[in-house]
Each structure stands twice: as structure tokens, then as C-alpha cells.
Amino acid sequence: MKAIIILGAAVWPDGPSPALVRRVAHAVACHAASPADLVVPCGGLGLHPPAEARVMRDMLMAHGVPAARIVEENRSTTTFENIAFATAILRDHGVTE
């Protein structure tokens, strides 16, 4: 089983930050080239709602990534937490690569 992890990036008052948009675009391209079994957008609630992972999930789905393939990691507030919490999700879903 394969997975794509998207590290968190800010949500601004008027929507996703440019970094968040680039990260999701790259994940969409990766998924299109080699569909992953799981896509894990990471990021909790920052200064502006909604949580980063939720914004990314909506963007992924708008670009054709099936909702059933997306598992949000929506608690993290740092890159370290992105990885730690995503690792647990990967383990729980049997991801091997």
C-alpha cells in the first residue's frame, strides 16, 4: 500500500496560502501519475479556520481525488507533529511505502 503525505501550510483569512496550494497541486500530480491508496493531508486549526487538513481535503476532492482515499490528520500544529500523527495513521492503515 502506498501513501502521499501533505505537510501542513497556513490557511489565510481569505483562503489557502500559496504554499498550501502548491503542496496540494503537487500531491494531485503525484496521485494522478501513480494513484496512492491513501492521501494524508496534515494540519490542524491555525490562526484562521478551517483546519489546514480540511482545506486540503476539499481541494484534493475538487481535483478528483476520491474522498475514500483521503484521511485527514487535523490535530498537528508543527511539522514534527505532522509526521508523528501521520505515521500513526499510516500504521493504522497498513501503509508500507
mmCIF file of N, CA and C in Angstrom:
data_model
loop_
_atom_site.group_PDB
_atom_site.id
_atom_site.type_symbol
_atom_site.label_atom_id
_atom_site.label_comp_id
_atom_site.label_asym_id
_atom_site.label_seq_id
_atom_site.Cartn_x
_atom_site.Cartn_y
_atom_site.Cartn_z
ATOM 1 N N MET A 1 0.843 -1.179 0.000
ATOM 2 C CA MET A 1 0.000 0.000 0.000
ATOM 3 C C MET A 1 0.888 1.241 0.000
ATOM 4 N N LYS A 2 0.507 2.234 -0.803
ATOM 5 C CA LYS A 2 1.259 3.482 -0.913
ATOM 6 C C LYS A 2 0.449 4.646 -0.356
ATOM 7 N N ALA A 3 1.190 5.692 0.063
ATOM 8 C CA ALA A 3 0.523 6.884 0.591
ATOM 9 C C ALA A 3 1.263 8.138 0.165
ATOM 10 N N ILE A 4 0.514 9.218 0.105
ATOM 11 C CA ILE A 4 1.049 10.564 -0.111
ATOM 12 C C ILE A 4 0.717 11.352 1.142
ATOM 13 N N ILE A 5 1.727 11.970 1.730
ATOM 14 C CA ILE A 5 1.525 12.827 2.900
ATOM 15 C C ILE A 5 1.730 14.265 2.459
ATOM 16 N N ILE A 6 0.810 15.126 2.833
ATOM 17 C CA ILE A 6 0.941 16.555 2.539
ATOM 18 C C ILE A 6 1.143 17.275 3.862
ATOM 19 N N LEU A 7 2.309 17.879 4.024
ATOM 20 C CA LEU A 7 2.586 18.626 5.253
ATOM 21 C C LEU A 7 1.744 19.897 5.295
ATOM 22 N N GLY A 8 1.404 20.313 6.487
ATOM 23 C CA GLY A 8 0.546 21.471 6.668
ATOM 24 C C GLY A 8 1.166 22.768 6.184
ATOM 25 N N ALA A 9 0.301 23.694 5.868
ATOM 26 C CA ALA A 9 0.685 25.056 5.486
ATOM 27 C C ALA A 9 -0.501 25.953 5.853
ATOM 28 N N ALA A 10 -0.234 27.213 6.003
ATOM 29 C CA ALA A 10 -1.220 28.144 6.562
ATOM 30 C C ALA A 10 -2.486 28.287 5.720
ATOM 31 N N VAL A 11 -3.559 28.504 6.454
ATOM 32 C CA VAL A 11 -4.815 28.969 5.869
ATOM 33 C C VAL A 11 -4.902 30.444 6.227
ATOM 34 N N TRP A 12 -5.048 31.285 5.224
ATOM 35 C CA TRP A 12 -5.145 32.719 5.439
ATOM 36 C C TRP A 12 -6.613 33.117 5.584
ATOM 37 N N PRO A 13 -6.886 34.352 6.011
ATOM 38 C CA PRO A 13 -8.281 34.780 6.194
ATOM 39 C C PRO A 13 -9.125 34.625 4.924
ATOM 40 N N ASP A 14 -8.475 34.755 3.759
ATOM 41 C CA ASP A 14 -9.217 34.670 2.503
ATOM 42 C C ASP A 14 -9.039 33.332 1.784
ATOM 43 N N GLY A 15 -8.451 32.340 2.470
ATOM 44 C CA GLY A 15 -8.320 31.024 1.847
ATOM 45 C C GLY A 15 -6.941 30.436 2.037
ATOM 46 N N PRO A 16 -6.635 29.402 1.252
ATOM 47 C CA PRO A 16 -5.344 28.733 1.416
ATOM 48 C C PRO A 16 -4.175 29.623 1.022
ATOM 49 N N SER A 17 -3.082 29.471 1.752
ATOM 50 C CA SER A 17 -1.861 30.214 1.424
ATOM 51 C C SER A 17 -1.260 29.648 0.135
ATOM 52 N N PRO A 18 -0.388 30.417 -0.531
ATOM 53 C CA PRO A 18 0.264 29.901 -1.730
ATOM 54 C C PRO A 18 1.026 28.590 -1.482
ATOM 55 N N ALA A 19 1.658 28.460 -0.325
ATOM 56 C CA ALA A 19 2.382 27.219 -0.020
ATOM 57 C C ALA A 19 1.417 26.040 0.053
ATOM 58 N N LEU A 20 0.271 26.231 0.671
ATOM 59 C CA LEU A 20 -0.723 25.162 0.762
ATOM 60 C C LEU A 20 -1.214 24.780 -0.631
ATOM 61 N N VAL A 21 -1.479 25.760 -1.466
ATOM 62 C CA VAL A 21 -1.939 25.496 -2.832
ATOM 63 C C VAL A 21 -0.886 24.692 -3.605
ATOM 64 N N ARG A 22 0.383 25.068 -3.483
ATOM 65 C CA ARG A 22 1.456 24.340 -4.189
ATOM 66 C C ARG A 22 1.568 22.908 -3.694
ATOM 67 N N ARG A 23 1.471 22.709 -2.393
ATOM 68 C CA ARG A 23 1.596 21.360 -1.835
ATOM 69 C C ARG A 23 0.465 20.459 -2.306
ATOM 70 N N VAL A 24 -0.743 20.983 -2.332
ATOM 71 C CA VAL A 24 -1.870 20.188 -2.807
ATOM 72 C C VAL A 24 -1.727 19.909 -4.306
ATOM 73 N N ALA A 25 -1.314 20.889 -5.076
ATOM 74 C CA ALA A 25 -1.129 20.682 -6.519
ATOM 75 C C ALA A 25 -0.102 19.582 -6.780
ATOM 76 N N HIS A 26 0.966 19.578 -6.015
ATOM 77 C CA HIS A 26 1.985 18.533 -6.177
ATOM 78 C C HIS A 26 1.415 17.165 -5.807
ATOM 79 N N ALA A 27 0.655 17.096 -4.728
ATOM 80 C CA ALA A 27 0.037 15.827 -4.320
ATOM 81 C C ALA A 27 -0.940 15.325 -5.381
ATOM 82 N N VAL A 28 -1.714 16.223 -5.957
ATOM 83 C CA VAL A 28 -2.653 15.844 -7.016
ATOM 84 C C VAL A 28 -1.891 15.277 -8.211
ATOM 85 N N ALA A 29 -0.788 15.930 -8.579
ATOM 86 C CA ALA A 29 0.025 15.445 -9.705
ATOM 87 C C ALA A 29 0.630 14.081 -9.391
ATOM 88 N N CYS A 30 1.123 13.903 -8.184
ATOM 89 C CA CYS A 30 1.675 12.602 -7.771
ATOM 90 C C CYS A 30 0.605 11.524 -7.813
ATOM 91 N N HIS A 31 -0.570 11.856 -7.321
ATOM 92 C CA HIS A 31 -1.670 10.890 -7.297
ATOM 93 C C HIS A 31 -2.103 10.532 -8.716
ATOM 94 N N ALA A 32 -2.117 11.507 -9.605
ATOM 95 C CA ALA A 32 -2.512 11.247 -10.989
ATOM 96 C C ALA A 32 -1.486 10.353 -11.692
ATOM 97 N N ALA A 33 -0.209 10.557 -11.398
ATOM 98 C CA ALA A 33 0.856 9.781 -12.034
ATOM 99 C C ALA A 33 0.915 8.354 -11.497
ATOM 100 N N SER A 34 0.626 8.191 -10.223
ATOM 101 C CA SER A 34 0.702 6.887 -9.577
ATOM 102 C C SER A 34 -0.287 6.883 -8.415
ATOM 103 N N PRO A 35 -1.531 6.531 -8.702
ATOM 104 C CA PRO A 35 -2.557 6.644 -7.664
ATOM 105 C C PRO A 35 -2.165 5.952 -6.362
ATOM 106 N N ALA A 36 -2.223 6.713 -5.305
ATOM 107 C CA ALA A 36 -1.900 6.182 -3.977
ATOM 108 C C ALA A 36 -3.159 5.583 -3.368
ATOM 109 N N ASP A 37 -2.935 4.644 -2.470
ATOM 110 C CA ASP A 37 -4.051 4.048 -1.747
ATOM 111 C C ASP A 37 -4.612 5.020 -0.726
ATOM 112 N N LEU A 38 -3.741 5.933 -0.269
ATOM 113 C CA LEU A 38 -4.110 6.843 0.795
ATOM 114 C C LEU A 38 -3.434 8.188 0.578
ATOM 115 N N VAL A 39 -4.174 9.266 0.806
ATOM 116 C CA VAL A 39 -3.610 10.615 0.794
ATOM 117 C C VAL A 39 -3.906 11.209 2.167
ATOM 118 N N VAL A 40 -2.841 11.674 2.847
ATOM 119 C CA VAL A 40 -2.978 12.179 4.208
ATOM 120 C C VAL A 40 -2.610 13.659 4.256
ATOM 121 N N PRO A 41 -3.603 14.548 4.175
ATOM 122 C CA PRO A 41 -3.330 15.963 4.368
ATOM 123 C C PRO A 41 -3.191 16.246 5.868
ATOM 124 N N CYS A 42 -2.150 16.981 6.238
ATOM 125 C CA CYS A 42 -1.850 17.222 7.647
ATOM 126 C C CYS A 42 -2.039 18.691 8.011
ATOM 127 N N GLY A 43 -2.500 18.921 9.211
ATOM 128 C CA GLY A 43 -2.568 20.276 9.740
ATOM 129 C C GLY A 43 -3.852 20.555 10.476
ATOM 130 N N GLY A 44 -3.688 21.033 11.676
ATOM 131 C CA GLY A 44 -4.826 21.394 12.500
ATOM 132 C C GLY A 44 -5.261 22.825 12.253
ATOM 133 N N LEU A 45 -5.986 23.352 13.203
ATOM 134 C CA LEU A 45 -6.504 24.718 13.122
ATOM 135 C C LEU A 45 -5.394 25.701 13.460
ATOM 136 N N GLY A 46 -5.119 26.597 12.544
ATOM 137 C CA GLY A 46 -4.130 27.640 12.771
ATOM 138 C C GLY A 46 -4.821 28.925 13.202
ATOM 139 N N LEU A 47 -4.332 30.044 12.707
ATOM 140 C CA LEU A 47 -4.918 31.338 13.065
ATOM 141 C C LEU A 47 -6.297 31.552 12.456
ATOM 142 N N HIS A 48 -6.544 30.888 11.315
ATOM 143 C CA HIS A 48 -7.803 31.095 10.597
ATOM 144 C C HIS A 48 -8.426 29.747 10.243
ATOM 145 N N PRO A 49 -9.704 29.575 10.546
ATOM 146 C CA PRO A 49 -10.382 28.330 10.212
ATOM 147 C C PRO A 49 -10.653 28.234 8.707
ATOM 148 N N PRO A 50 -10.923 27.038 8.244
ATOM 149 C CA PRO A 50 -10.937 25.765 8.952
ATOM 150 C C PRO A 50 -9.533 25.178 9.089
ATOM 151 N N ALA A 51 -9.452 23.971 9.640
ATOM 152 C CA ALA A 51 -8.163 23.299 9.793
ATOM 153 C C ALA A 51 -7.508 23.113 8.431
ATOM 154 N N GLU A 52 -6.192 23.162 8.418
ATOM 155 C CA GLU A 52 -5.425 23.010 7.183
ATOM 156 C C GLU A 52 -5.778 21.712 6.465
ATOM 157 N N ALA A 53 -5.880 20.620 7.200
ATOM 158 C CA ALA A 53 -6.195 19.323 6.586
ATOM 159 C C ALA A 53 -7.554 19.355 5.891
ATOM 160 N N ARG A 54 -8.519 20.050 6.475
ATOM 161 C CA ARG A 54 -9.852 20.128 5.867
ATOM 162 C C ARG A 54 -9.812 20.912 4.556
ATOM 163 N N VAL A 55 -9.074 22.015 4.547
ATOM 164 C CA VAL A 55 -8.938 22.803 3.315
ATOM 165 C C VAL A 55 -8.291 21.950 2.225
ATOM 166 N N MET A 56 -7.237 21.219 2.604
ATOM 167 C CA MET A 56 -6.560 20.364 1.622
ATOM 168 C C MET A 56 -7.473 19.247 1.132
ATOM 169 N N ARG A 57 -8.235 18.645 2.035
ATOM 170 C CA ARG A 57 -9.174 17.586 1.621
ATOM 171 C C ARG A 57 -10.146 18.110 0.572
ATOM 172 N N ASP A 58 -10.699 19.281 0.820
ATOM 173 C CA ASP A 58 -11.648 19.863 -0.126
ATOM 174 C C ASP A 58 -10.984 20.131 -1.468
ATOM 175 N N MET A 59 -9.746 20.618 -1.440
ATOM 176 C CA MET A 59 -9.025 20.889 -2.687
ATOM 177 C C MET A 59 -8.707 19.590 -3.427
ATOM 178 N N LEU A 60 -8.285 18.573 -2.696
ATOM 179 C CA LEU A 60 -7.996 17.269 -3.304
ATOM 180 C C LEU A 60 -9.235 16.716 -3.998
ATOM 181 N N MET A 61 -10.354 16.761 -3.308
ATOM 182 C CA MET A 61 -11.588 16.240 -3.881
ATOM 183 C C MET A 61 -12.015 17.052 -5.099
ATOM 184 N N ALA A 62 -11.801 18.367 -5.063
ATOM 185 C CA ALA A 62 -12.140 19.214 -6.213
ATOM 186 C C ALA A 62 -11.293 18.868 -7.440
ATOM 187 N N HIS A 63 -10.131 18.253 -7.191
ATOM 188 C CA HIS A 63 -9.248 17.844 -8.286
ATOM 189 C C HIS A 63 -9.353 16.348 -8.581
ATOM 190 N N GLY A 64 -10.398 15.708 -8.089
ATOM 191 C CA GLY A 64 -10.681 14.337 -8.472
ATOM 192 C C GLY A 64 -10.123 13.233 -7.601
ATOM 193 N N VAL A 65 -9.487 13.567 -6.495
ATOM 194 C CA VAL A 65 -9.018 12.521 -5.587
ATOM 195 C C VAL A 65 -10.239 12.012 -4.816
ATOM 196 N N PRO A 66 -10.489 10.711 -4.867
ATOM 197 C CA PRO A 66 -11.685 10.181 -4.202
ATOM 198 C C PRO A 66 -11.656 10.390 -2.680
ATOM 199 N N ALA A 67 -12.782 10.778 -2.129
ATOM 200 C CA ALA A 67 -12.888 11.009 -0.683
ATOM 201 C C ALA A 67 -12.480 9.771 0.104
ATOM 202 N N ALA A 68 -12.760 8.600 -0.432
ATOM 203 C CA ALA A 68 -12.440 7.349 0.271
ATOM 204 C C ALA A 68 -10.934 7.131 0.416
ATOM 205 N N ARG A 69 -10.133 7.845 -0.367
ATOM 206 C CA ARG A 69 -8.675 7.708 -0.304
ATOM 207 C C ARG A 69 -8.033 8.734 0.639
ATOM 208 N N ILE A 70 -8.810 9.667 1.152
ATOM 209 C CA ILE A 70 -8.266 10.762 1.949
ATOM 210 C C ILE A 70 -8.541 10.524 3.431
ATOM 211 N N VAL A 71 -7.485 10.612 4.233
ATOM 212 C CA VAL A 71 -7.624 10.528 5.690
ATOM 213 C C VAL A 71 -6.958 11.768 6.271
ATOM 214 N N GLU A 72 -7.752 12.631 6.868
ATOM 215 C CA GLU A 72 -7.227 13.877 7.430
ATOM 216 C C GLU A 72 -6.481 13.647 8.736
ATOM 217 N N GLU A 73 -5.353 14.312 8.853
ATOM 218 C CA GLU A 73 -4.637 14.421 10.133
ATOM 219 C C GLU A 73 -4.845 15.866 10.545
ATOM 220 N N ASN A 74 -5.773 16.123 11.441
ATOM 221 C CA ASN A 74 -6.189 17.501 11.698
ATOM 222 C C ASN A 74 -5.898 17.991 13.118
ATOM 223 N N ARG A 75 -4.878 17.388 13.759
ATOM 224 C CA ARG A 75 -4.539 17.816 15.124
ATOM 225 C C ARG A 75 -3.213 18.559 15.199
ATOM 226 N N SER A 76 -2.352 18.383 14.227
ATOM 227 C CA SER A 76 -0.981 18.894 14.331
ATOM 228 C C SER A 76 -0.903 20.409 14.191
ATOM 229 N N THR A 77 0.119 20.965 14.856
ATOM 230 C CA THR A 77 0.384 22.400 14.764
ATOM 231 C C THR A 77 1.838 22.681 14.396
ATOM 232 N N THR A 78 2.635 21.615 14.230
ATOM 233 C CA THR A 78 4.031 21.758 13.816
ATOM 234 C C THR A 78 4.359 20.671 12.801
ATOM 235 N N THR A 79 5.464 20.851 12.092
ATOM 236 C CA THR A 79 5.893 19.831 11.133
ATOM 237 C C THR A 79 6.200 18.518 11.846
ATOM 238 N N PHE A 80 6.829 18.599 13.016
ATOM 239 C CA PHE A 80 7.108 17.391 13.790
ATOM 240 C C PHE A 80 5.817 16.638 14.082
ATOM 241 N N GLU A 81 4.785 17.361 14.502
ATOM 242 C CA GLU A 81 3.502 16.721 14.779
ATOM 243 C C GLU A 81 2.862 16.188 13.496
ATOM 244 N N ASN A 82 3.015 16.908 12.366
ATOM 245 C CA ASN A 82 2.514 16.391 11.082
ATOM 246 C C ASN A 82 3.010 14.972 10.873
ATOM 247 N N ILE A 83 4.322 14.786 11.032
ATOM 248 C CA ILE A 83 4.943 13.484 10.787
ATOM 249 C C ILE A 83 4.519 12.466 11.845
ATOM 250 N N ALA A 84 4.551 12.857 13.101
ATOM 251 C CA ALA A 84 4.208 11.924 14.177
ATOM 252 C C ALA A 84 2.772 11.429 14.048
ATOM 253 N N PHE A 85 1.842 12.334 13.849
ATOM 254 C CA PHE A 85 0.435 11.934 13.759
ATOM 255 C C PHE A 85 0.148 11.193 12.451
ATOM 256 N N ALA A 86 0.787 11.619 11.356
ATOM 257 C CA ALA A 86 0.593 10.920 10.078
ATOM 258 C C ALA A 86 1.162 9.507 10.132
ATOM 259 N N THR A 87 2.273 9.331 10.835
ATOM 260 C CA THR A 87 2.863 7.995 10.972
ATOM 261 C C THR A 87 1.876 7.034 11.620
ATOM 262 N N ALA A 88 1.179 7.493 12.625
ATOM 263 C CA ALA A 88 0.176 6.647 13.285
ATOM 264 C C ALA A 88 -0.951 6.288 12.316
ATOM 265 N N ILE A 89 -1.382 7.243 11.509
ATOM 266 C CA ILE A 89 -2.430 6.980 10.518
ATOM 267 C C ILE A 89 -1.941 5.944 9.506
ATOM 268 N N LEU A 90 -0.713 6.108 9.027
ATOM 269 C CA LEU A 90 -0.153 5.164 8.055
ATOM 270 C C LEU A 90 -0.100 3.762 8.645
ATOM 271 N N ARG A 91 0.376 3.663 9.858
ATOM 272 C CA ARG A 91 0.463 2.366 10.531
ATOM 273 C C ARG A 91 -0.929 1.739 10.652
ATOM 274 N N ASP A 92 -1.908 2.529 11.068
ATOM 275 C CA ASP A 92 -3.268 2.019 11.251
ATOM 276 C C ASP A 92 -3.892 1.520 9.936
ATOM 277 N N HIS A 93 -3.438 2.081 8.816
ATOM 278 C CA HIS A 93 -3.983 1.707 7.510
ATOM 279 C C HIS A 93 -3.086 0.716 6.762
ATOM 280 N N GLY A 94 -2.027 0.255 7.379
ATOM 281 C CA GLY A 94 -1.181 -0.752 6.756
ATOM 282 C C GLY A 94 -0.340 -0.262 5.604
ATOM 283 N N VAL A 95 0.006 1.008 5.616
ATOM 284 C CA VAL A 95 0.829 1.568 4.534
ATOM 285 C C VAL A 95 2.248 1.044 4.662
ATOM 286 N N THR A 96 2.795 0.584 3.548
ATOM 287 C CA THR A 96 4.141 0.010 3.545
ATOM 288 C C THR A 96 5.139 0.810 2.733
ATOM 289 N N GLU A 97 4.688 1.743 1.912
ATOM 290 C CA GLU A 97 5.610 2.571 1.131
ATOM 291 C C GLU A 97 5.059 3.951 0.887
#
